[in-house]
Amino acid sequence: MARAVTVTYEVYPTPEAMALAAARLFASRVEKAVATRGVARVAISGGSTPKAIFQLLADPAGEFLATVPWDKLHLYWVDERCVGPDDPESNYGVARELLLSKVPLPAENVYRMEGELDPEEAAARYESVLRNSMKLEGAESPAFDLVALGMGPDGHTASLFPHTAALDEIGRLVVANHVVQKDTWRITLTWPVINQATEVVFEIDGAGKADVLAEVLTGPREIERLPSQLIRPSNGKLLFLLDEAAAAKLPAATEVFTTADGSRKVGSLEI
Ligand code: 6PG
């Protein structure tokens, strides 16, 4: 029986406003973890949605560059494409260009997945990186302070694609996943690891995601077809940051909060 999860979804008028909310969430969770434990561990996704968030975080005229305790942040990836770091498809490469090269984050605190290696070897090495950097013992599972996810129009998240082997993996922390629908391999955290995080957030924008998002949150449970339904954090809470277009097919978010730089509507669901 799947655990009960309370989904909170915050709906912003534009993708830009959603990206700003996502950057603020990133900054506040890093600051909170550092204040509590002296260190913050965050896992980020690839794809297009994080680009605007990275740019906001690295903006010299913005509110984040000078305030985020970058030297106490340890940065990990949720997934990676099987390409080298200089390949335009590289999730690490995009983050390096838009964020890492612009913020004072120590290189030894950046844990990239080695997409250039054999996928199985890269997955095994990254599992060791997680175990060593977090000093995990035995069956201990990593607990990120924040895991930031995206969602594809096919309902995938991380590199957990529909009808792929990684959906059945519950023992390992990281796997190589053959994605036949893209005729490629990916390296991805497994869903039990994501669900162990202190906070999990989906950051989604665009009308192209409205139908699948409504299916994932309000439709029947079909995890093989909609892998994002596997994301049910063990603390029973799941946050979605959305723009109006992506939220268009969800039950109306009724609570409205207006702040100096815009408004957001908030809704919640039990899944
Ligand atoms: C990746 C991602 C993937 C992404 C979704 C959404 O490597 O592609 O980690 O899971 O989050 O595909 O991608 P967009 O943000 O481009 O819509």
GROMACS .gro file of C-alpha atoms and ligand atoms in nm:
model
  288
    1MET     CA    1   0.000   0.000   0.000
    2ALA     CA    2   0.157   0.333  -0.114
    3ARG     CA    3   0.214   0.579   0.172
    4ALA     CA    4  -0.017   0.882   0.190
    5VAL     CA    5   0.147   1.199   0.062
    6THR     CA    6   0.030   1.559   0.083
    7VAL     CA    7   0.108   1.744  -0.238
    8THR     CA    8   0.132   2.121  -0.222
    9TYR     CA    9   0.138   2.298  -0.556
   10GLU     CA   10   0.232   2.662  -0.594
   11VAL     CA   11   0.119   2.821  -0.920
   12TYR     CA   12   0.304   3.124  -1.058
   13PRO     CA   13   0.183   3.353  -1.338
   14THR     CA   14   0.492   3.300  -1.557
   15PRO     CA   15   0.786   3.057  -1.601
   16GLU     CA   16   1.013   3.338  -1.484
   17ALA     CA   17   0.818   3.381  -1.159
   18MET     CA   18   0.827   3.003  -1.106
   19ALA     CA   19   1.205   3.003  -1.165
   20LEU     CA   20   1.248   3.280  -0.907
   21ALA     CA   21   1.044   3.079  -0.655
   22ALA     CA   22   1.261   2.774  -0.729
   23ALA     CA   23   1.582   2.976  -0.678
   24ARG     CA   24   1.446   3.107  -0.346
   25LEU     CA   25   1.356   2.755  -0.235
   26PHE     CA   26   1.708   2.635  -0.325
   27ALA     CA   27   1.869   2.922  -0.131
   28SER     CA   28   1.647   2.892   0.176
   29ARG     CA   29   1.692   2.512   0.201
   30VAL     CA   30   2.070   2.545   0.166
   31GLU     CA   31   2.081   2.817   0.433
   32LYS     CA   32   1.857   2.612   0.664
   33ALA     CA   33   2.064   2.293   0.630
   34VAL     CA   34   2.389   2.482   0.685
   35ALA     CA   35   2.243   2.657   0.991
   36THR     CA   36   2.125   2.320   1.129
   37ARG     CA   37   2.406   2.083   1.032
   38GLY     CA   38   2.687   2.300   0.894
   39VAL     CA   39   2.649   2.146   0.547
   40ALA     CA   40   2.385   2.122   0.273
   41ARG     CA   41   2.345   1.837   0.021
   42VAL     CA   42   2.135   1.911  -0.287
   43ALA     CA   43   2.068   1.698  -0.596
   44ILE     CA   44   1.974   1.880  -0.917
   45SER     CA   45   1.821   1.771  -1.246
   46GLY     CA   46   1.906   1.844  -1.605
   47GLY     CA   47   1.689   1.942  -1.899
   48SER     CA   48   1.579   2.297  -1.986
   49THR     CA   49   1.374   2.405  -1.683
   50PRO     CA   50   1.673   2.444  -1.442
   51LYS     CA   51   1.860   2.682  -1.677
   52ALA     CA   52   1.667   2.995  -1.571
   53ILE     CA   53   1.705   2.889  -1.206
   54PHE     CA   54   2.083   2.853  -1.242
   55GLN     CA   55   2.102   3.196  -1.408
   56LEU     CA   56   1.910   3.358  -1.121
   57LEU     CA   57   2.129   3.191  -0.859
   58ALA     CA   58   2.447   3.309  -1.034
   59ASP     CA   59   2.328   3.662  -1.123
   60PRO     CA   60   2.579   3.913  -0.973
   61ALA     CA   61   2.299   4.171  -0.944
   62GLY     CA   62   2.060   3.915  -0.790
   63GLU     CA   63   1.967   3.822  -0.434
   64PHE     CA   64   2.148   3.487  -0.417
   65LEU     CA   65   2.515   3.510  -0.514
   66ALA     CA   66   2.614   3.699  -0.200
   67THR     CA   67   2.378   3.524   0.043
   68VAL     CA   68   2.393   3.149  -0.034
   69PRO     CA   69   2.666   2.977   0.176
   70TRP     CA   70   2.821   2.824  -0.138
   71ASP     CA   71   3.129   2.693   0.049
   72LYS     CA   72   2.906   2.468   0.264
   73LEU     CA   73   2.701   2.333  -0.026
   74HIS     CA   74   2.765   1.984  -0.165
   75LEU     CA   75   2.607   1.950  -0.510
   76TYR     CA   76   2.497   1.621  -0.668
   77TRP     CA   77   2.301   1.519  -0.977
   78VAL     CA   78   1.975   1.331  -0.997
   79ASP     CA   79   2.067   1.192  -1.339
   80GLU     CA   80   2.300   1.228  -1.633
   81ARG     CA   81   2.315   1.156  -2.002
   82CYS     CA   82   2.587   0.915  -2.119
   83VAL     CA   83   2.806   1.186  -2.268
   84GLY     CA   84   3.123   1.368  -2.160
   85PRO     CA   85   3.113   1.693  -1.956
   86ASP     CA   86   3.184   1.907  -2.263
   87ASP     CA   87   2.897   1.763  -2.465
   88PRO     CA   88   2.601   2.004  -2.508
   89GLU     CA   89   2.376   1.724  -2.381
   90SER     CA   90   2.565   1.700  -2.050
   91ASN     CA   91   2.359   1.798  -1.743
   92TYR     CA   92   2.684   1.871  -1.561
   93GLY     CA   93   2.806   2.075  -1.857
   94VAL     CA   94   2.499   2.298  -1.855
   95ALA     CA   95   2.523   2.354  -1.479
   96ARG     CA   96   2.896   2.428  -1.509
   97GLU     CA   97   2.833   2.691  -1.776
   98LEU     CA   98   2.535   2.863  -1.610
   99LEU     CA   99   2.611   2.816  -1.239
  100LEU     CA  100   2.929   2.642  -1.123
  101SER     CA  101   3.163   2.868  -1.324
  102LYS     CA  102   2.999   3.175  -1.165
  103VAL     CA  103   2.958   3.093  -0.795
  104PRO     CA  104   3.219   3.026  -0.521
  105LEU     CA  105   3.129   2.657  -0.484
  106PRO     CA  106   3.447   2.456  -0.404
  107ALA     CA  107   3.527   2.206  -0.681
  108GLU     CA  108   3.567   1.930  -0.424
  109ASN     CA  109   3.201   1.985  -0.325
  110VAL     CA  110   3.076   1.913  -0.678
  111TYR     CA  111   2.993   1.546  -0.745
  112ARG     CA  112   2.921   1.494  -1.113
  113MET     CA  113   2.809   1.167  -1.269
  114GLU     CA  114   3.078   1.050  -1.517
  115GLY     CA  115   2.860   1.024  -1.824
  116GLU     CA  116   3.162   0.953  -2.045
  117LEU     CA  117   3.223   0.613  -1.882
  118ASP     CA  118   3.050   0.280  -1.943
  119PRO     CA  119   2.701   0.337  -1.793
  120GLU     CA  120   2.720   0.047  -1.546
  121GLU     CA  121   3.064   0.155  -1.430
  122ALA     CA  122   2.954   0.519  -1.400
  123ALA     CA  123   2.652   0.416  -1.190
  124ALA     CA  124   2.864   0.198  -0.960
  125ARG     CA  125   3.121   0.474  -0.917
  126TYR     CA  126   2.854   0.729  -0.835
  127GLU     CA  127   2.705   0.496  -0.575
  128SER     CA  128   3.050   0.490  -0.413
  129VAL     CA  129   3.071   0.868  -0.436
  130LEU     CA  130   2.741   0.895  -0.247
  131ARG     CA  131   2.847   0.641   0.016
  132ASN     CA  132   3.192   0.795   0.071
  133SER     CA  133   3.097   1.165   0.057
  134MET     CA  134   2.805   1.107   0.296
  135LYS     CA  135   2.991   0.849   0.508
  136LEU     CA  136   2.705   0.600   0.468
  137GLU     CA  137   2.733   0.266   0.648
  138GLY     CA  138   2.577  -0.066   0.558
  139ALA     CA  139   2.231  -0.026   0.409
  140GLU     CA  140   2.214   0.342   0.504
  141SER     CA  141   2.053   0.552   0.229
  142PRO     CA  142   2.156   0.908   0.141
  143ALA     CA  143   1.920   1.179   0.267
  144PHE     CA  144   1.956   1.488   0.053
  145ASP     CA  145   1.836   1.816   0.202
  146LEU     CA  146   1.671   1.897  -0.131
  147VAL     CA  147   1.611   1.703  -0.452
  148ALA     CA  148   1.496   1.918  -0.746
  149LEU     CA  149   1.312   1.726  -1.017
  150GLY     CA  150   1.164   1.799  -1.356
  151MET     CA  151   0.899   1.603  -1.544
  152GLY     CA  152   0.895   1.508  -1.911
  153PRO     CA  153   0.579   1.517  -2.125
  154ASP     CA  154   0.585   1.135  -2.100
  155GLY     CA  155   0.564   1.144  -1.720
  156HIS     CA  156   0.928   1.056  -1.660
  157THR     CA  157   1.137   1.220  -1.389
  158ALA     CA  158   1.512   1.195  -1.326
  159SER     CA  159   1.596   0.927  -1.584
  160LEU     CA  160   1.315   0.705  -1.464
  161PHE     CA  161   1.141   0.660  -1.799
  162PRO     CA  162   0.816   0.469  -1.867
  163HIS     CA  163   0.851   0.090  -1.892
  164THR     CA  164   1.224   0.086  -1.816
  165ALA     CA  165   1.419  -0.144  -1.581
  166ALA     CA  166   1.517   0.131  -1.333
  167LEU     CA  167   1.154   0.153  -1.217
  168ASP     CA  168   1.193  -0.185  -1.050
  169GLU     CA  169   1.524  -0.107  -0.878
  170ILE     CA  170   1.484  -0.067  -0.502
  171GLY     CA  171   1.820  -0.194  -0.364
  172ARG     CA  172   2.080   0.020  -0.537
  173LEU     CA  173   2.127   0.395  -0.499
  174VAL     CA  174   2.226   0.465  -0.860
  175VAL     CA  175   2.165   0.264  -1.178
  176ALA     CA  176   2.238   0.268  -1.549
  177ASN     CA  177   1.902   0.269  -1.726
  178HIS     CA  178   1.855   0.169  -2.089
  179VAL     CA  179   1.592   0.402  -2.237
  180VAL     CA  180   1.479   0.219  -2.549
  181GLN     CA  181   1.238   0.501  -2.643
  182LYS     CA  182   1.542   0.730  -2.677
  183ASP     CA  183   1.777   0.452  -2.787
  184THR     CA  184   2.021   0.558  -2.521
  185TRP     CA  185   2.148   0.487  -2.170
  186ARG     CA  186   2.112   0.720  -1.874
  187ILE     CA  187   2.254   0.719  -1.521
  188THR     CA  188   1.999   0.794  -1.251
  189LEU     CA  189   1.936   0.798  -0.880
  190THR     CA  190   1.677   0.536  -0.793
  191TRP     CA  191   1.333   0.642  -0.670
  192PRO     CA  192   1.379   0.507  -0.312
  193VAL     CA  193   1.682   0.740  -0.276
  194ILE     CA  194   1.484   1.039  -0.401
  195ASN     CA  195   1.204   0.955  -0.157
  196GLN     CA  196   1.449   0.965   0.136
  197ALA     CA  197   1.521   1.335   0.084
  198THR     CA  198   1.423   1.592   0.346
  199GLU     CA  199   1.249   1.784   0.069
  200VAL     CA  200   1.155   1.692  -0.286
  201VAL     CA  201   1.035   1.955  -0.533
  202PHE     CA  202   0.910   1.926  -0.891
  203GLU     CA  203   0.977   2.236  -1.100
  204ILE     CA  204   0.758   2.231  -1.408
  205ASP     CA  205   0.650   2.488  -1.663
  206GLY     CA  206   0.467   2.497  -1.994
  207ALA     CA  207   0.134   2.388  -2.144
  208GLY     CA  208   0.306   2.080  -2.284
  209LYS     CA  209   0.316   1.930  -1.936
  210ALA     CA  210  -0.044   2.012  -1.825
  211ASP     CA  211  -0.207   1.685  -1.933
  212VAL     CA  212   0.059   1.453  -1.794
  213LEU     CA  213   0.084   1.649  -1.469
  214ALA     CA  214  -0.293   1.615  -1.417
  215GLU     CA  215  -0.268   1.240  -1.488
  216VAL     CA  216   0.026   1.197  -1.248
  217LEU     CA  217  -0.147   1.379  -0.963
  218THR     CA  218  -0.516   1.309  -1.012
  219GLY     CA  219  -0.530   1.000  -1.235
  220PRO     CA  220  -0.514   0.630  -1.145
  221ARG     CA  221  -0.184   0.491  -1.022
  222GLU     CA  222   0.003   0.361  -1.328
  223ILE     CA  223   0.369   0.384  -1.233
  224GLU     CA  224   0.503   0.195  -1.536
  225ARG     CA  225   0.338   0.451  -1.764
  226LEU     CA  226   0.381   0.751  -1.529
  227PRO     CA  227   0.706   0.701  -1.332
  228SER     CA  228   0.671   1.040  -1.160
  229GLN     CA  229   0.405   0.865  -0.949
  230LEU     CA  230   0.691   0.673  -0.781
  231ILE     CA  231   0.796   0.996  -0.610
  232ARG     CA  232   0.629   0.977  -0.268
  233PRO     CA  233   0.871   1.116  -0.010
  234SER     CA  234   0.896   0.919   0.315
  235ASN     CA  235   0.813   1.235   0.511
  236GLY     CA  236   0.475   1.244   0.337
  237LYS     CA  237   0.523   1.585   0.177
  238LEU     CA  238   0.579   1.674  -0.191
  239LEU     CA  239   0.604   2.024  -0.341
  240PHE     CA  240   0.532   2.133  -0.698
  241LEU     CA  241   0.639   2.473  -0.830
  242LEU     CA  242   0.441   2.537  -1.147
  243ASP     CA  243   0.354   2.806  -1.392
  244GLU     CA  244  -0.010   2.871  -1.486
  245ALA     CA  245   0.024   2.681  -1.816
  246ALA     CA  246   0.153   2.362  -1.652
  247ALA     CA  247  -0.111   2.381  -1.377
  248ALA     CA  248  -0.399   2.441  -1.620
  249LYS     CA  249  -0.551   2.091  -1.581
  250LEU     CA  250  -0.516   2.062  -1.202
  251PRO     CA  251  -0.794   2.140  -0.956
  252ALA     CA  252  -0.798   2.519  -0.914
  253ALA     CA  253  -0.549   2.645  -0.658
  254THR     CA  254  -0.767   2.864  -0.443
  255GLU     CA  255  -0.541   3.024  -0.183
  256VAL     CA  256  -0.383   3.340  -0.322
  257PHE     CA  257  -0.073   3.497  -0.171
  258THR     CA  258   0.038   3.839  -0.295
  259THR     CA  259   0.391   3.960  -0.218
  260ALA     CA  260   0.598   4.261  -0.328
  261ASP     CA  261   0.714   4.084  -0.640
  262GLY     CA  262   0.399   3.909  -0.751
  263SER     CA  263   0.139   3.660  -0.647
  264ARG     CA  264   0.109   3.287  -0.629
  265LYS     CA  265  -0.183   3.054  -0.588
  266VAL     CA  266  -0.152   2.750  -0.367
  267GLY     CA  267  -0.344   2.426  -0.381
  268SER     CA  268  -0.303   2.088  -0.217
  269LEU     CA  269  -0.393   1.727  -0.289
  270GLU     CA  270  -0.371   1.397  -0.105
  271ILE     CA  271  -0.219   1.125  -0.323
  2726PG     C1  272   1.722   1.516  -1.787
  2726PG     C2  273   1.644   1.544  -1.665
  2726PG     C3  274   1.497   1.507  -1.685
  2726PG     C4  275   1.424   1.639  -1.692
  2726PG     C5  276   1.291   1.624  -1.765
  2726PG     C6  277   1.226   1.758  -1.788
  2726PG     O1  278   1.837   1.476  -1.778
  2726PG     O2  279   1.667   1.542  -1.894
  2726PG     O3  280   1.697   1.527  -1.547
  2726PG     O4  281   1.442   1.427  -1.591
  2726PG     O5  282   1.404   1.691  -1.563
  2726PG     O6  283   1.318   1.563  -1.887
  2726PG     O7  284   1.305   1.827  -1.877
  2726PG     P1  285   1.273   1.978  -1.922
  2726PG     O8  286   1.303   2.064  -1.803
  2726PG     O9  287   1.367   2.004  -2.034
  2726PG    O10  288   1.128   1.985  -1.962
   0.00000   0.00000   0.00000
